Amino acid sequence: MQTITIRNFSKTYVKNNQKIIALNKINYEFIKGKFYVIMGKSGSGKSTLLNSIAGLIEGDSGTILYDNQNLTNTAKLRNENVGLVYQNFLLNENMTAIENVMLPTFLNKNLDKIKRYKKAVNILKELDLSNRLNHYPKELSGGEQQRVAVARALINNPDFILADEPTGNLDEKNEELIFKILKKLANLGKGIIVVSHNKAIKKYADTILILEAGDLHEDK
Ligand SMILES: Nc1ncnc2c1ncn2[C@@H]1O[C@H](COP(=O)(O)OP(=O)(O)OP(=O)(O)O)[C@@H](O)[C@H]1O
Ligand SMILES: [Mg+2]
């Protein structure tokens, strides 16, 4: 997958008769191999946008195309092409670190148990979690949980990695580790789309995007 194209995409929430326009006819094309950072105030619709790209939210109008095709109904393709790191990690509490990381591989019939396990071990090692494989989320620090969530997004080797505040809970050292890993992945040809409030990420970005008043535009 080379591109993710957003066309006239809108999403409005209605709650207690109040309308919240999160995304208002957004247009943008994300290209593989580039590192995008999306910034914007709390409540400006950043998570709504990432979750829409990942196919977890349906828009009111407009489309999101992968390689110019509408694949929103194809969970398997999305699962293999887009890796998502959620804002609140969403790890399965009843699974160990390594089981959480292996979870997205179960739709992939080409991998046997040993291969899944080896892949997960390697990714967790890269994220400095070799000695936490069998810990449950509640036995991990916030930063460790966050790195498990990053590992889970990487396991299927997706073309695009979406990360919603991936360093929110991390100290500076681990924050740098995550930014560097994402940058390395962009250099290896992956598309990286990161939501962050953190100014330290700016130096890694190819493009900084601002979401405000329902509109997405490049930072000038
Ligand atoms: N399920 C929902 N029902 C009603 N309103 C919602 C829902 N989800 C989000 N909203 C509202 O839509 C707006 C955008 O929310 P969103 O989570 O996308 O913001 P955000 O930019 O990610 O904020 P933050 O930086 O705090 O994570 C917010 O005002 C929020 O209150
Ligand atoms: Mg958010």
PDB file of C-alpha atoms and ligand atoms in Angstrom:
ATOM      1  CA  MET A   1       0.000   0.000   0.000  1.00  0.00           C
ATOM      2  CA  GLN A   2       1.487   3.335  -1.089  1.00  0.00           C
ATOM      3  CA  THR A   3      -1.069   5.980  -0.172  1.00  0.00           C
ATOM      4  CA  ILE A   4      -3.944   6.771   2.141  1.00  0.00           C
ATOM      5  CA  THR A   5      -6.206   9.374   0.604  1.00  0.00           C
ATOM      6  CA  ILE A   6      -8.815  11.283   2.570  1.00  0.00           C
ATOM      7  CA  ARG A   7     -11.523  12.885   0.463  1.00  0.00           C
ATOM      8  CA  ASN A   8     -14.129  15.317   1.766  1.00  0.00           C
ATOM      9  CA  PHE A   9     -14.279  13.326   4.966  1.00  0.00           C
ATOM     10  CA  SER A  10     -16.605  14.572   7.705  1.00  0.00           C
ATOM     11  CA  LYS A  11     -17.504  13.289  11.141  1.00  0.00           C
ATOM     12  CA  THR A  12     -19.998  14.885  13.491  1.00  0.00           C
ATOM     13  CA  TYR A  13     -20.923  13.567  16.918  1.00  0.00           C
ATOM     14  CA  VAL A  14     -24.360  14.202  18.390  1.00  0.00           C
ATOM     15  CA  LYS A  15     -24.706  13.953  22.134  1.00  0.00           C
ATOM     16  CA  ASN A  16     -27.618  15.324  24.186  1.00  0.00           C
ATOM     17  CA  ASN A  17     -28.854  17.260  21.157  1.00  0.00           C
ATOM     18  CA  GLN A  18     -25.508  18.962  20.894  1.00  0.00           C
ATOM     19  CA  LYS A  19     -23.612  18.678  17.637  1.00  0.00           C
ATOM     20  CA  ILE A  20     -19.827  18.434  17.681  1.00  0.00           C
ATOM     21  CA  ILE A  21     -18.206  18.794  14.281  1.00  0.00           C
ATOM     22  CA  ALA A  22     -14.962  16.882  14.723  1.00  0.00           C
ATOM     23  CA  LEU A  23     -13.901  16.686  11.070  1.00  0.00           C
ATOM     24  CA  ASN A  24     -15.293  18.983   8.405  1.00  0.00           C
ATOM     25  CA  LYS A  25     -14.646  17.935   4.781  1.00  0.00           C
ATOM     26  CA  ILE A  26     -11.040  16.993   5.282  1.00  0.00           C
ATOM     27  CA  ASN A  27      -8.797  16.331   2.299  1.00  0.00           C
ATOM     28  CA  TYR A  28      -5.297  14.937   2.476  1.00  0.00           C
ATOM     29  CA  GLU A  29      -3.018  12.326   0.946  1.00  0.00           C
ATOM     30  CA  PHE A  30      -0.561  10.428   3.149  1.00  0.00           C
ATOM     31  CA  ILE A  31       2.343   8.827   1.306  1.00  0.00           C
ATOM     32  CA  LYS A  32       4.392   5.807   2.359  1.00  0.00           C
ATOM     33  CA  GLY A  33       7.938   6.534   3.531  1.00  0.00           C
ATOM     34  CA  LYS A  34       7.056   9.839   5.131  1.00  0.00           C
ATOM     35  CA  PHE A  35       6.793  10.833   8.776  1.00  0.00           C
ATOM     36  CA  TYR A  36       3.706  12.942   9.524  1.00  0.00           C
ATOM     37  CA  VAL A  37       2.937  14.596  12.826  1.00  0.00           C
ATOM     38  CA  ILE A  38      -0.598  15.792  13.540  1.00  0.00           C
ATOM     39  CA  MET A  39      -0.935  18.484  16.183  1.00  0.00           C
ATOM     40  CA  GLY A  40      -3.920  20.357  17.524  1.00  0.00           C
ATOM     41  CA  LYS A  41      -5.708  21.271  20.707  1.00  0.00           C
ATOM     42  CA  SER A  42      -7.362  18.694  22.923  1.00  0.00           C
ATOM     43  CA  GLY A  43     -10.770  17.908  21.447  1.00  0.00           C
ATOM     44  CA  SER A  44      -9.822  19.068  17.940  1.00  0.00           C
ATOM     45  CA  GLY A  45     -10.554  15.653  16.430  1.00  0.00           C
ATOM     46  CA  LYS A  46      -7.105  14.038  16.221  1.00  0.00           C
ATOM     47  CA  SER A  47      -8.146  10.658  17.622  1.00  0.00           C
ATOM     48  CA  THR A  48     -11.294  10.787  15.502  1.00  0.00           C
ATOM     49  CA  LEU A  49      -9.122  11.216  12.410  1.00  0.00           C
ATOM     50  CA  LEU A  50      -6.697   8.384  13.273  1.00  0.00           C
ATOM     51  CA  ASN A  51      -9.509   6.017  14.226  1.00  0.00           C
ATOM     52  CA  SER A  52     -11.277   6.854  10.955  1.00  0.00           C
ATOM     53  CA  ILE A  53      -8.136   6.098   8.951  1.00  0.00           C
ATOM     54  CA  ALA A  54      -7.856   2.799  10.840  1.00  0.00           C
ATOM     55  CA  GLY A  55     -11.459   2.029   9.937  1.00  0.00           C
ATOM     56  CA  LEU A  56     -12.716   1.999  13.525  1.00  0.00           C
ATOM     57  CA  ILE A  57     -15.014   4.985  13.001  1.00  0.00           C
ATOM     58  CA  GLU A  58     -17.381   5.490  10.131  1.00  0.00           C
ATOM     59  CA  GLY A  59     -17.594   8.986   8.713  1.00  0.00           C
ATOM     60  CA  ASP A  60     -20.818  10.842   7.880  1.00  0.00           C
ATOM     61  CA  SER A  61     -19.661  11.595   4.369  1.00  0.00           C
ATOM     62  CA  GLY A  62     -16.549  11.398   2.245  1.00  0.00           C
ATOM     63  CA  THR A  63     -14.130   8.527   1.797  1.00  0.00           C
ATOM     64  CA  ILE A  64     -10.813   7.188   2.946  1.00  0.00           C
ATOM     65  CA  LEU A  65      -9.003   5.275   0.242  1.00  0.00           C
ATOM     66  CA  TYR A  66      -6.074   2.896   0.471  1.00  0.00           C
ATOM     67  CA  ASP A  67      -4.188   2.980  -2.836  1.00  0.00           C
ATOM     68  CA  ASN A  68      -7.276   4.638  -4.321  1.00  0.00           C
ATOM     69  CA  GLN A  69      -9.521   1.767  -3.290  1.00  0.00           C
ATOM     70  CA  ASN A  70     -12.221   1.845  -0.708  1.00  0.00           C
ATOM     71  CA  LEU A  71     -11.234  -0.898   1.706  1.00  0.00           C
ATOM     72  CA  THR A  72     -13.143   0.224   4.753  1.00  0.00           C
ATOM     73  CA  ASN A  73     -15.098  -3.011   4.953  1.00  0.00           C
ATOM     74  CA  THR A  74     -12.131  -5.291   4.751  1.00  0.00           C
ATOM     75  CA  ALA A  75     -10.899  -5.895   8.270  1.00  0.00           C
ATOM     76  CA  LYS A  76      -8.219  -8.322   7.173  1.00  0.00           C
ATOM     77  CA  LEU A  77      -6.600  -5.949   4.675  1.00  0.00           C
ATOM     78  CA  ARG A  78      -6.721  -3.133   7.165  1.00  0.00           C
ATOM     79  CA  ASN A  79      -5.247  -5.345   9.844  1.00  0.00           C
ATOM     80  CA  GLU A  80      -2.303  -6.122   7.598  1.00  0.00           C
ATOM     81  CA  ASN A  81      -1.780  -2.673   6.098  1.00  0.00           C
ATOM     82  CA  VAL A  82      -2.342  -0.352   9.016  1.00  0.00           C
ATOM     83  CA  GLY A  83      -0.943  -0.710  12.523  1.00  0.00           C
ATOM     84  CA  LEU A  84      -2.539   1.433  15.208  1.00  0.00           C
ATOM     85  CA  VAL A  85      -1.198   2.491  18.600  1.00  0.00           C
ATOM     86  CA  TYR A  86      -4.209   3.665  20.607  1.00  0.00           C
ATOM     87  CA  GLN A  87      -4.186   6.709  22.848  1.00  0.00           C
ATOM     88  CA  ASN A  88      -5.004   4.551  25.891  1.00  0.00           C
ATOM     89  CA  PHE A  89      -3.069   1.461  24.673  1.00  0.00           C
ATOM     90  CA  LEU A  90      -6.120  -0.888  24.848  1.00  0.00           C
ATOM     91  CA  LEU A  91      -4.030  -3.874  25.833  1.00  0.00           C
ATOM     92  CA  ASN A  92      -5.883  -7.035  26.728  1.00  0.00           C
ATOM     93  CA  GLU A  93      -5.590  -7.291  30.502  1.00  0.00           C
ATOM     94  CA  ASN A  94      -5.890 -11.080  30.463  1.00  0.00           C
ATOM     95  CA  MET A  95      -2.986 -11.551  28.091  1.00  0.00           C
ATOM     96  CA  THR A  96       0.732 -11.271  28.759  1.00  0.00           C
ATOM     97  CA  ALA A  97       2.896  -8.763  26.894  1.00  0.00           C
ATOM     98  CA  ILE A  98       3.929 -11.276  24.264  1.00  0.00           C
ATOM     99  CA  GLU A  99       0.375 -12.586  23.809  1.00  0.00           C
ATOM    100  CA  ASN A 100      -0.861  -9.025  23.272  1.00  0.00           C
ATOM    101  CA  VAL A 101       1.804  -8.468  20.639  1.00  0.00           C
ATOM    102  CA  MET A 102       0.961 -11.743  18.864  1.00  0.00           C
ATOM    103  CA  LEU A 103      -2.772 -11.008  18.775  1.00  0.00           C
ATOM    104  CA  PRO A 104      -2.949  -9.224  15.369  1.00  0.00           C
ATOM    105  CA  THR A 105      -1.128 -12.127  13.705  1.00  0.00           C
ATOM    106  CA  PHE A 106      -3.958 -14.558  14.247  1.00  0.00           C
ATOM    107  CA  LEU A 107      -5.778 -13.429  11.087  1.00  0.00           C
ATOM    108  CA  ASN A 108      -2.623 -14.223   9.137  1.00  0.00           C
ATOM    109  CA  LYS A 109      -2.793 -17.877   8.218  1.00  0.00           C
ATOM    110  CA  ASN A 110       0.706 -17.909   6.743  1.00  0.00           C
ATOM    111  CA  LEU A 111       2.389 -17.751  10.126  1.00  0.00           C
ATOM    112  CA  ASP A 112       2.709 -20.769  12.380  1.00  0.00           C
ATOM    113  CA  LYS A 113       2.918 -20.556  16.144  1.00  0.00           C
ATOM    114  CA  ILE A 114       6.707 -20.577  16.317  1.00  0.00           C
ATOM    115  CA  LYS A 115       7.048 -17.839  13.687  1.00  0.00           C
ATOM    116  CA  ARG A 116       4.529 -15.614  15.469  1.00  0.00           C
ATOM    117  CA  TYR A 117       6.355 -16.108  18.735  1.00  0.00           C
ATOM    118  CA  LYS A 118       9.785 -15.370  17.253  1.00  0.00           C
ATOM    119  CA  LYS A 119       8.530 -12.214  15.544  1.00  0.00           C
ATOM    120  CA  ALA A 120       6.969 -10.979  18.757  1.00  0.00           C
ATOM    121  CA  VAL A 121      10.147 -11.696  20.749  1.00  0.00           C
ATOM    122  CA  ASN A 122      12.267  -9.767  18.250  1.00  0.00           C
ATOM    123  CA  ILE A 123      10.019  -6.729  18.247  1.00  0.00           C
ATOM    124  CA  LEU A 124       9.751  -6.663  22.036  1.00  0.00           C
ATOM    125  CA  LYS A 125      13.549  -6.913  22.216  1.00  0.00           C
ATOM    126  CA  GLU A 126      13.908  -3.908  19.955  1.00  0.00           C
ATOM    127  CA  LEU A 127      11.633  -1.984  22.301  1.00  0.00           C
ATOM    128  CA  ASP A 128      13.775  -2.968  25.279  1.00  0.00           C
ATOM    129  CA  LEU A 129      11.176  -5.324  26.760  1.00  0.00           C
ATOM    130  CA  SER A 130      12.984  -8.678  26.521  1.00  0.00           C
ATOM    131  CA  ASN A 131      12.622  -9.252  30.228  1.00  0.00           C
ATOM    132  CA  ARG A 132       8.898  -8.451  30.353  1.00  0.00           C
ATOM    133  CA  LEU A 133       7.482 -11.006  27.889  1.00  0.00           C
ATOM    134  CA  ASN A 134       5.311 -12.803  30.419  1.00  0.00           C
ATOM    135  CA  HIS A 135       4.119  -9.802  32.407  1.00  0.00           C
ATOM    136  CA  TYR A 136       0.447  -8.878  32.323  1.00  0.00           C
ATOM    137  CA  PRO A 137      -0.426  -5.230  31.579  1.00  0.00           C
ATOM    138  CA  LYS A 138      -1.172  -4.474  35.235  1.00  0.00           C
ATOM    139  CA  GLU A 139       2.328  -5.687  36.088  1.00  0.00           C
ATOM    140  CA  LEU A 140       3.887  -3.230  33.630  1.00  0.00           C
ATOM    141  CA  SER A 141       4.613   0.466  34.028  1.00  0.00           C
ATOM    142  CA  GLY A 142       2.649   2.919  31.865  1.00  0.00           C
ATOM    143  CA  GLY A 143       5.647   3.398  29.587  1.00  0.00           C
ATOM    144  CA  GLU A 144       6.153  -0.347  29.254  1.00  0.00           C
ATOM    145  CA  GLN A 145       2.481  -0.837  28.371  1.00  0.00           C
ATOM    146  CA  GLN A 146       2.837   1.855  25.755  1.00  0.00           C
ATOM    147  CA  ARG A 147       5.828   0.099  24.211  1.00  0.00           C
ATOM    148  CA  VAL A 148       3.884  -3.188  24.140  1.00  0.00           C
ATOM    149  CA  ALA A 149       1.145  -1.311  22.263  1.00  0.00           C
ATOM    150  CA  VAL A 150       3.749  -0.063  19.768  1.00  0.00           C
ATOM    151  CA  ALA A 151       5.084  -3.622  19.356  1.00  0.00           C
ATOM    152  CA  ARG A 152       1.569  -4.884  18.670  1.00  0.00           C
ATOM    153  CA  ALA A 153       1.149  -2.279  15.917  1.00  0.00           C
ATOM    154  CA  LEU A 154       4.394  -3.413  14.272  1.00  0.00           C
ATOM    155  CA  ILE A 155       3.933  -7.180  14.338  1.00  0.00           C
ATOM    156  CA  ASN A 156       2.129  -7.516  10.989  1.00  0.00           C
ATOM    157  CA  ASN A 157       4.731  -5.332   9.291  1.00  0.00           C
ATOM    158  CA  PRO A 158       2.094  -2.834   8.066  1.00  0.00           C
ATOM    159  CA  ASP A 159       2.791  -0.202   5.418  1.00  0.00           C
ATOM    160  CA  PHE A 160       1.347   2.534   7.604  1.00  0.00           C
ATOM    161  CA  ILE A 161       1.684   2.981  11.343  1.00  0.00           C
ATOM    162  CA  LEU A 162      -0.732   5.294  13.109  1.00  0.00           C
ATOM    163  CA  ALA A 163       0.137   6.324  16.646  1.00  0.00           C
ATOM    164  CA  ASP A 164      -2.083   8.384  18.929  1.00  0.00           C
ATOM    165  CA  GLU A 165       0.088  10.159  21.521  1.00  0.00           C
ATOM    166  CA  PRO A 166       2.545   7.258  21.640  1.00  0.00           C
ATOM    167  CA  THR A 167       4.833   8.968  24.127  1.00  0.00           C
ATOM    168  CA  GLY A 168       2.271  10.503  26.454  1.00  0.00           C
ATOM    169  CA  ASN A 169       3.345   8.351  29.388  1.00  0.00           C
ATOM    170  CA  LEU A 170       7.033   8.066  28.709  1.00  0.00           C
ATOM    171  CA  ASP A 171      10.110   9.655  30.221  1.00  0.00           C
ATOM    172  CA  GLU A 172      12.476  11.486  27.890  1.00  0.00           C
ATOM    173  CA  LYS A 173      14.683   8.483  27.247  1.00  0.00           C
ATOM    174  CA  ASN A 174      11.808   6.203  26.236  1.00  0.00           C
ATOM    175  CA  GLU A 175      10.150   9.005  24.297  1.00  0.00           C
ATOM    176  CA  GLU A 176      13.324   9.384  22.248  1.00  0.00           C
ATOM    177  CA  LEU A 177      13.403   5.589  21.778  1.00  0.00           C
ATOM    178  CA  ILE A 178       9.879   5.581  20.313  1.00  0.00           C
ATOM    179  CA  PHE A 179      10.529   8.603  18.064  1.00  0.00           C
ATOM    180  CA  LYS A 180      13.759   7.021  16.786  1.00  0.00           C
ATOM    181  CA  ILE A 181      12.075   3.678  16.077  1.00  0.00           C
ATOM    182  CA  LEU A 182       9.256   5.424  14.172  1.00  0.00           C
ATOM    183  CA  LYS A 183      11.814   7.486  12.249  1.00  0.00           C
ATOM    184  CA  LYS A 184      13.775   4.352  11.375  1.00  0.00           C
ATOM    185  CA  LEU A 185      10.563   2.747  10.102  1.00  0.00           C
ATOM    186  CA  ALA A 186       9.830   5.820   7.957  1.00  0.00           C
ATOM    187  CA  ASN A 187      13.356   5.597   6.543  1.00  0.00           C
ATOM    188  CA  LEU A 188      12.707   1.921   5.772  1.00  0.00           C
ATOM    189  CA  GLY A 189       9.712   3.052   3.690  1.00  0.00           C
ATOM    190  CA  LYS A 190       6.764   2.924   6.091  1.00  0.00           C
ATOM    191  CA  GLY A 191       4.234   5.711   6.357  1.00  0.00           C
ATOM    192  CA  ILE A 192       4.157   7.097   9.880  1.00  0.00           C
ATOM    193  CA  ILE A 193       1.285   9.237  11.170  1.00  0.00           C
ATOM    194  CA  VAL A 194       1.732  10.364  14.758  1.00  0.00           C
ATOM    195  CA  VAL A 195      -0.568  12.484  16.868  1.00  0.00           C
ATOM    196  CA  SER A 196       1.483  14.355  19.436  1.00  0.00           C
ATOM    197  CA  HIS A 197       1.521  17.444  21.587  1.00  0.00           C
ATOM    198  CA  ASN A 198       5.202  17.001  22.113  1.00  0.00           C
ATOM    199  CA  LYS A 199       7.373  19.646  20.438  1.00  0.00           C
ATOM    200  CA  ALA A 200      10.383  17.286  20.608  1.00  0.00           C
ATOM    201  CA  ILE A 201       8.849  15.215  17.804  1.00  0.00           C
ATOM    202  CA  LYS A 202       8.950  18.080  15.304  1.00  0.00           C
ATOM    203  CA  LYS A 203      12.548  17.468  14.313  1.00  0.00           C
ATOM    204  CA  TYR A 204      11.678  13.929  13.174  1.00  0.00           C
ATOM    205  CA  ALA A 205       8.745  14.999  11.007  1.00  0.00           C
ATOM    206  CA  ASP A 206       8.720  15.413   7.238  1.00  0.00           C
ATOM    207  CA  THR A 207       5.361  17.160   7.456  1.00  0.00           C
ATOM    208  CA  ILE A 208       3.596  18.782  10.379  1.00  0.00           C
ATOM    209  CA  LEU A 209      -0.187  18.940  10.094  1.00  0.00           C
ATOM    210  CA  ILE A 210      -2.516  21.019  12.212  1.00  0.00           C
ATOM    211  CA  LEU A 211      -6.074  20.040  12.988  1.00  0.00           C
ATOM    212  CA  GLU A 212      -8.232  22.965  14.046  1.00  0.00           C
ATOM    213  CA  ALA A 213     -11.893  23.861  13.712  1.00  0.00           C
ATOM    214  CA  GLY A 214     -12.529  20.603  11.849  1.00  0.00           C
ATOM    215  CA  ASP A 215      -9.907  21.414   9.231  1.00  0.00           C
ATOM    216  CA  LEU A 216      -6.605  19.645   8.528  1.00  0.00           C
ATOM    217  CA  HIS A 217      -3.812  21.674   6.973  1.00  0.00           C
ATOM    218  CA  GLU A 218      -0.028  21.684   6.733  1.00  0.00           C
ATOM    219  CA  ASP A 219       1.834  23.876   9.185  1.00  0.00           C
ATOM    220  CA  LYS A 220       3.351  26.779   7.323  1.00  0.00           C
TER     221      LYS A 220
HETATM  222  N1  LIG B   1     -18.247   9.050  20.911  1.00  0.00           N
HETATM  223  C1  LIG B   1     -18.353  10.366  21.037  1.00  0.00           C
HETATM  224  N2  LIG B   1     -19.556  10.943  21.274  1.00  0.00           N
HETATM  225  C2  LIG B   1     -19.695  12.270  21.377  1.00  0.00           C
HETATM  226  N3  LIG B   1     -18.671  13.148  21.270  1.00  0.00           N
HETATM  227  C3  LIG B   1     -17.448  12.643  21.025  1.00  0.00           C
HETATM  228  C4  LIG B   1     -17.216  11.224  20.913  1.00  0.00           C
HETATM  229  N4  LIG B   1     -15.906  11.033  20.685  1.00  0.00           N
HETATM  230  C5  LIG B   1     -15.323  12.244  20.665  1.00  0.00           C
HETATM  231  N5  LIG B   1     -16.245  13.231  20.875  1.00  0.00           N
HETATM  232  C6  LIG B   1     -15.977  14.681  20.885  1.00  0.00           C
HETATM  233  O1  LIG B   1     -15.394  15.028  19.631  1.00  0.00           O
HETATM  234  C7  LIG B   1     -14.320  15.940  19.781  1.00  0.00           C
HETATM  235  C8  LIG B   1     -13.056  15.358  19.178  1.00  0.00           C
HETATM  236  O2  LIG B   1     -12.611  14.262  19.986  1.00  0.00           O
HETATM  237  P1  LIG B   1     -11.199  13.571  19.755  1.00  0.00           P
HETATM  238  O3  LIG B   1     -11.087  12.460  20.723  1.00  0.00           O
HETATM  239  O4  LIG B   1     -11.067  13.223  18.322  1.00  0.00           O
HETATM  240  O5  LIG B   1     -10.194  14.769  20.128  1.00  0.00           O
HETATM  241  P2  LIG B   1      -8.600  14.782  20.240  1.00  0.00           P
HETATM  242  O6  LIG B   1      -8.088  15.850  19.336  1.00  0.00           O
HETATM  243  O7  LIG B   1      -8.066  13.413  20.037  1.00  0.00           O
HETATM  244  O8  LIG B   1      -8.367  15.241  21.756  1.00  0.00           O
HETATM  245  P3  LIG B   1      -7.186  14.840  22.796  1.00  0.00           P
HETATM  246  O9  LIG B   1      -5.969  15.631  22.404  1.00  0.00           O
HETATM  247  O10 LIG B   1      -7.729  15.302  24.110  1.00  0.00           O
HETATM  248  O11 LIG B   1      -6.981  13.371  22.739  1.00  0.00           O
HETATM  249  C9  LIG B   1     -14.227  16.205  21.283  1.00  0.00           C
HETATM  250  O12 LIG B   1     -14.848  17.438  21.556  1.00  0.00           O
HETATM  251  C10 LIG B   1     -14.972  15.063  21.932  1.00  0.00           C
HETATM  252  O13 LIG B   1     -15.593  15.469  23.121  1.00  0.00           O
HETATM  253 MG    MG B   2      -7.110  12.061  21.264  1.00  0.00          MG
END
